[in-house]
CSV table of C-alpha atoms in Angstrom, one decimal:
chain,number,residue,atom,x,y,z
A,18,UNK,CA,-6.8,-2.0,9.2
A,19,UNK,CA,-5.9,0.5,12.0
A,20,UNK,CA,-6.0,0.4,15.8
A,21,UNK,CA,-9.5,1.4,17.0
A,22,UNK,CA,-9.2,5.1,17.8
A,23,UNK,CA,-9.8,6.6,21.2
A,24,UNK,CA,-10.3,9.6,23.2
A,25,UNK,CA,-8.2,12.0,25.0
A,26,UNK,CA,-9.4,14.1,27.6
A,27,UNK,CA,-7.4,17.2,27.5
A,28,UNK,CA,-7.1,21.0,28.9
A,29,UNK,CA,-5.9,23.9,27.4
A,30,UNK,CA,-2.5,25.0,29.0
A,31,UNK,CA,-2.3,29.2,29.9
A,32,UNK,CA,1.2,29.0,30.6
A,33,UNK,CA,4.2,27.6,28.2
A,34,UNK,CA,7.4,27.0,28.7
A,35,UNK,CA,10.2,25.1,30.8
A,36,UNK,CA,9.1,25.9,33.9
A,37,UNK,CA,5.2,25.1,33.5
A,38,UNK,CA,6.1,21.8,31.4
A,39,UNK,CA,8.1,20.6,34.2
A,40,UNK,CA,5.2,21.5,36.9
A,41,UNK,CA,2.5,19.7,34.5
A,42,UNK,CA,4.7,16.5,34.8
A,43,UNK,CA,5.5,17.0,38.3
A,44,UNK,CA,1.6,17.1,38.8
A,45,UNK,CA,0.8,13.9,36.4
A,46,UNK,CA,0.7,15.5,33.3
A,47,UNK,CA,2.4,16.1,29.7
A,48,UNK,CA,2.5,18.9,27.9
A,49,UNK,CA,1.2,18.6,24.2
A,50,UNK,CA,0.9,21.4,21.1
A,51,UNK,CA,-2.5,20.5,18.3
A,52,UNK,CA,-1.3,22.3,15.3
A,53,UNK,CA,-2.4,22.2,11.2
A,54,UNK,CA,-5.2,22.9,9.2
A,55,UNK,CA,-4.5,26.7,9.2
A,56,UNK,CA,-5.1,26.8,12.7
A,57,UNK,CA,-2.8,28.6,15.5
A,58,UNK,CA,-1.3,26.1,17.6
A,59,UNK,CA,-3.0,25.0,20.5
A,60,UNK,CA,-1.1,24.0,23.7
A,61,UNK,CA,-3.0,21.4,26.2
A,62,UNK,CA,-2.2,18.7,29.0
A,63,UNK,CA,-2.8,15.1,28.8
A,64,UNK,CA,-2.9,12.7,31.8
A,65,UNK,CA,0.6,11.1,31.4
A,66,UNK,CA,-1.2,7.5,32.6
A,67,UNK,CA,-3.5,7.7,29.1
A,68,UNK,CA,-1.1,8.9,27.1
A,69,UNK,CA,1.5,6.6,28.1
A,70,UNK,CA,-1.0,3.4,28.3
A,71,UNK,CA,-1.5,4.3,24.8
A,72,UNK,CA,1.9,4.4,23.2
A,73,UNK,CA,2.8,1.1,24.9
A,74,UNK,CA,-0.4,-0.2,23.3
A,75,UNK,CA,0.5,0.0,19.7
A,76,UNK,CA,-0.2,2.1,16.3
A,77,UNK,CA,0.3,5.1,18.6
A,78,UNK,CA,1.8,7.2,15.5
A,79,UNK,CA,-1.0,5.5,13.0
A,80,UNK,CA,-4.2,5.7,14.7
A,81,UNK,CA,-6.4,8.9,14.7
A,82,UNK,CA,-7.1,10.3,18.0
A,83,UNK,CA,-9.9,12.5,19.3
A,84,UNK,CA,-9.1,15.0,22.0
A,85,UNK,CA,-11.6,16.8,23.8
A,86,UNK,CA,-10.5,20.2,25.1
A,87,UNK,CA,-13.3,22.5,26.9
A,88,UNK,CA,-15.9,20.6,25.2
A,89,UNK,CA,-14.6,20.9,21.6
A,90,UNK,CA,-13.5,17.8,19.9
A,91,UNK,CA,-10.7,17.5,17.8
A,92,UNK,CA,-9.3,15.1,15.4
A,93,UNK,CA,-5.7,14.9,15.7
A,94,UNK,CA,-3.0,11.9,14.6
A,95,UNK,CA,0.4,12.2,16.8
A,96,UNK,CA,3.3,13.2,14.5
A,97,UNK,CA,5.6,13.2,17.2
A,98,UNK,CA,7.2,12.5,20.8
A,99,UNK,CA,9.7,12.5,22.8
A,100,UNK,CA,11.0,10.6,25.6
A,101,UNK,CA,13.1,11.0,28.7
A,102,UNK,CA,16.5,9.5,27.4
A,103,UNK,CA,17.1,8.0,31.3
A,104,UNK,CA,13.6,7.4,32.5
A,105,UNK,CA,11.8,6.4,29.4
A,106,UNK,CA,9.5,9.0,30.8
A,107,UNK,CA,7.1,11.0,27.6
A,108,UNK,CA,8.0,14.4,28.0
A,109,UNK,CA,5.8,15.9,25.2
A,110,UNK,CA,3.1,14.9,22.2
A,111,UNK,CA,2.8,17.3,19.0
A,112,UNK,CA,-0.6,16.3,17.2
A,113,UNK,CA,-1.8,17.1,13.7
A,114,UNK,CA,-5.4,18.4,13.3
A,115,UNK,CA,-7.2,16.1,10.9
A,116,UNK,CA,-10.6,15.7,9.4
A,117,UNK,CA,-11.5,12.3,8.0
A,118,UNK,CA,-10.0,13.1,4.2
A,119,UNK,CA,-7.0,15.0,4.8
A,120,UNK,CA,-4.0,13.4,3.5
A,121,UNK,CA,-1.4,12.3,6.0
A,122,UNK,CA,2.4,11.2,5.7
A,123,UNK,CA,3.3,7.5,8.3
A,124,UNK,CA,5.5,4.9,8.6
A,125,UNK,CA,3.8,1.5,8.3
A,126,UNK,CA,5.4,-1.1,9.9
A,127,UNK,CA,5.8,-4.5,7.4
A,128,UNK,CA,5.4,-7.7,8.3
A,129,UNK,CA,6.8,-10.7,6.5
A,130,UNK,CA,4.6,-13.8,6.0
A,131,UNK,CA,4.8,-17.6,4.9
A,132,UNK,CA,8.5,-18.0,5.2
A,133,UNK,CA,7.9,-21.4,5.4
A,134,UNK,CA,7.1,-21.4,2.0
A,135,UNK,CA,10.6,-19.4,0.6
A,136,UNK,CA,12.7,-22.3,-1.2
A,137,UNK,CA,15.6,-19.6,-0.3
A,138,UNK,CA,14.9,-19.9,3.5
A,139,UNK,CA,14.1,-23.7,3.3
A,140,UNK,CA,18.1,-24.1,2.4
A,141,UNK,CA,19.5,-22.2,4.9
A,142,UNK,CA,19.3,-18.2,3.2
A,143,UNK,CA,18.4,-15.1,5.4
A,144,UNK,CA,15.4,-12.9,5.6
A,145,UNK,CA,17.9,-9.7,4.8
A,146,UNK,CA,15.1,-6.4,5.6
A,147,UNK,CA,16.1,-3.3,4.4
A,148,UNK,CA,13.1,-1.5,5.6
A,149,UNK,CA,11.2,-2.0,8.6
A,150,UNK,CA,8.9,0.7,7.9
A,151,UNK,CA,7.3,2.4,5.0
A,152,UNK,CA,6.8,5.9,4.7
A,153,UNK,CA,3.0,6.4,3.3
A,154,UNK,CA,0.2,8.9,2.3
A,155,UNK,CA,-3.1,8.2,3.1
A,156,UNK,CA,-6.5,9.5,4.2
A,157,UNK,CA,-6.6,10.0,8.1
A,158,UNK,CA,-9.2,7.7,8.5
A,159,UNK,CA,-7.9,4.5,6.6
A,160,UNK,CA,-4.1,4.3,8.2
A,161,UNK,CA,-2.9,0.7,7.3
A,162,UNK,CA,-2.2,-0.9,10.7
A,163,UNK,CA,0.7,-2.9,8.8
A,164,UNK,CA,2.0,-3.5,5.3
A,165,UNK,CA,2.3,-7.9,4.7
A,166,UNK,CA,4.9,-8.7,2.2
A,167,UNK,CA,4.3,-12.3,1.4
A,168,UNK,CA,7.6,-14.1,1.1
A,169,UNK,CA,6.2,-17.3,-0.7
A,170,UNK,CA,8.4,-19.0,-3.9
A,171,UNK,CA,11.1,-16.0,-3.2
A,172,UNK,CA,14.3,-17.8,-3.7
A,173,UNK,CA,17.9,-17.1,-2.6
A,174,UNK,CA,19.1,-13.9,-4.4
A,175,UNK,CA,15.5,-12.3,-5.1
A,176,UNK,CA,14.9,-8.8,-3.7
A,177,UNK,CA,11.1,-7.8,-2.7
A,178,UNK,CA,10.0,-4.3,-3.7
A,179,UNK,CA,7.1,-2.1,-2.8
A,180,UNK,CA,5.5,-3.2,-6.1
A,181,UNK,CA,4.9,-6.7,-4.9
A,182,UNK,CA,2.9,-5.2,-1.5
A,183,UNK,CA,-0.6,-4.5,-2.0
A,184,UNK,CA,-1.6,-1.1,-0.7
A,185,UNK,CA,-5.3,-0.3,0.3
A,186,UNK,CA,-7.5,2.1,-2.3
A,187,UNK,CA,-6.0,6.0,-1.5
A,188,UNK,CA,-2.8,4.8,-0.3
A,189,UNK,CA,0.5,5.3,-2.2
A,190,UNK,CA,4.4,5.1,-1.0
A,191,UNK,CA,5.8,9.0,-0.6
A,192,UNK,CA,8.9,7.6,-2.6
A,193,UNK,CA,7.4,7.4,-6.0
A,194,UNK,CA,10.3,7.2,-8.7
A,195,UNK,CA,11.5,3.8,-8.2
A,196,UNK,CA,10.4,0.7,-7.3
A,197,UNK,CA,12.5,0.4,-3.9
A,198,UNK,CA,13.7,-2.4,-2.2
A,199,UNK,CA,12.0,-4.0,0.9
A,200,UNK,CA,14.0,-7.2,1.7
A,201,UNK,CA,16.5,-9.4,0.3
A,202,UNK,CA,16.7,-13.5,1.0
A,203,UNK,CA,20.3,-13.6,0.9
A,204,UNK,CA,23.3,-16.8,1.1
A,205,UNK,CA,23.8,-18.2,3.9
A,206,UNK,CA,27.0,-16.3,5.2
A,207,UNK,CA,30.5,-19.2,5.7
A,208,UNK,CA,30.9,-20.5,8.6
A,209,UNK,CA,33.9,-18.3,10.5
A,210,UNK,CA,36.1,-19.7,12.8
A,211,UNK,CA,36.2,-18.1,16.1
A,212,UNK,CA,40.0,-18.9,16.7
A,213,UNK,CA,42.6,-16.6,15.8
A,214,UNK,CA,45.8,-18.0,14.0
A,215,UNK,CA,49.1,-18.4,16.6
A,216,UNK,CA,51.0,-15.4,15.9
A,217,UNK,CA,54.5,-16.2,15.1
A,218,UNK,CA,56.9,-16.1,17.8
């Protein structure tokens, strides 16, 4: 199922704003906002080596988190975070407050499996994904680490839907009125020449 969690170490920020966030990171640190379950939001800072070492590891945005902050624990799933566009450098982490049953929206990544065994890719079609991810509700505790779509017998021309992708007890797709498209195994597309036709003189 999901990554293992893991603890976060955490302390509770006085100051907010530009000017402190940029002295947090200056100093080793990111700046981060727990907010949710009818609580005020609470602003901390994380070491930027943990919480980088744990993005980097995988199932950052799917795998419930416990932060300790002046010796309270808290239950939190990351909902979001952003990046230095130049440096690739986290510049903040907002986290949801959770408890084992609350209901929470991801994105699931899908994997595709047995493609040996499509008769549409044995003769040359194309794994066509339309969706990468799936958006899901589920309990905080029981994130799906992936979704596995099984491509066996899917010939040339069949399209596979959330229907055939079986989802653990408690977890249901947030799009609900239709049956939506996952992938397609498509034709192989013609061969296209790469030279262009002498223009006329």
């Amino acid at each position: 199922m999901s990554h293992a969690s893991y603890e976060l170490k955490a302390e509770a920020r006085e100051r907010v704003g530009k000017g402190s966030s940029r002295e947090l990171r200056r100093n080793g640190f990111i700046p981060a906002v727990i907010y949710g379950d009818k609580q005020s939001p609470l602003a901390i800072a994380l070491s930027t080596n943990e919480v980088t070492k744990r993005i980097h590891a995988g199932g950052f945005m799917t795998t419930v988190a416990t932060i300790e902050v002046n010796g309270e624990k808290i239950q939190v799933l990351p909902k979001d975070y952003q990046l230095d566009p130049v440096r690739d450098f986290t510049m903040h982490v907002d986290f949801l407050r959770v408890s084992g049953n609350t209901e929470v929206s991801v994105e699931v990544p899908v994997h595709f499996v047995n493609e040996e065994k499509s008769p549409g890719i044995k003769v040359g079609g194309v794994l066509n994904i339309v969706r990468h991810a799936v958006e899901l509700l589920c309990p905080a505790n029981d994130i799906p680490e992936f979704l596995t779509v099984d491509l066996t017998g899917a010939k040339i021309g069949d399209s596979l839907h959330i229907s055939a992708v079986k989802l653990p007890a408690g977890v249901r797709p947030v799009i609900s009125d239709r049956d939506f498209t996952i992938a397609t195994i498509v034709a192989p597309a013609a061969g296209v020449t790469e030279e262009e036709p002498a223009s006329a003189e």
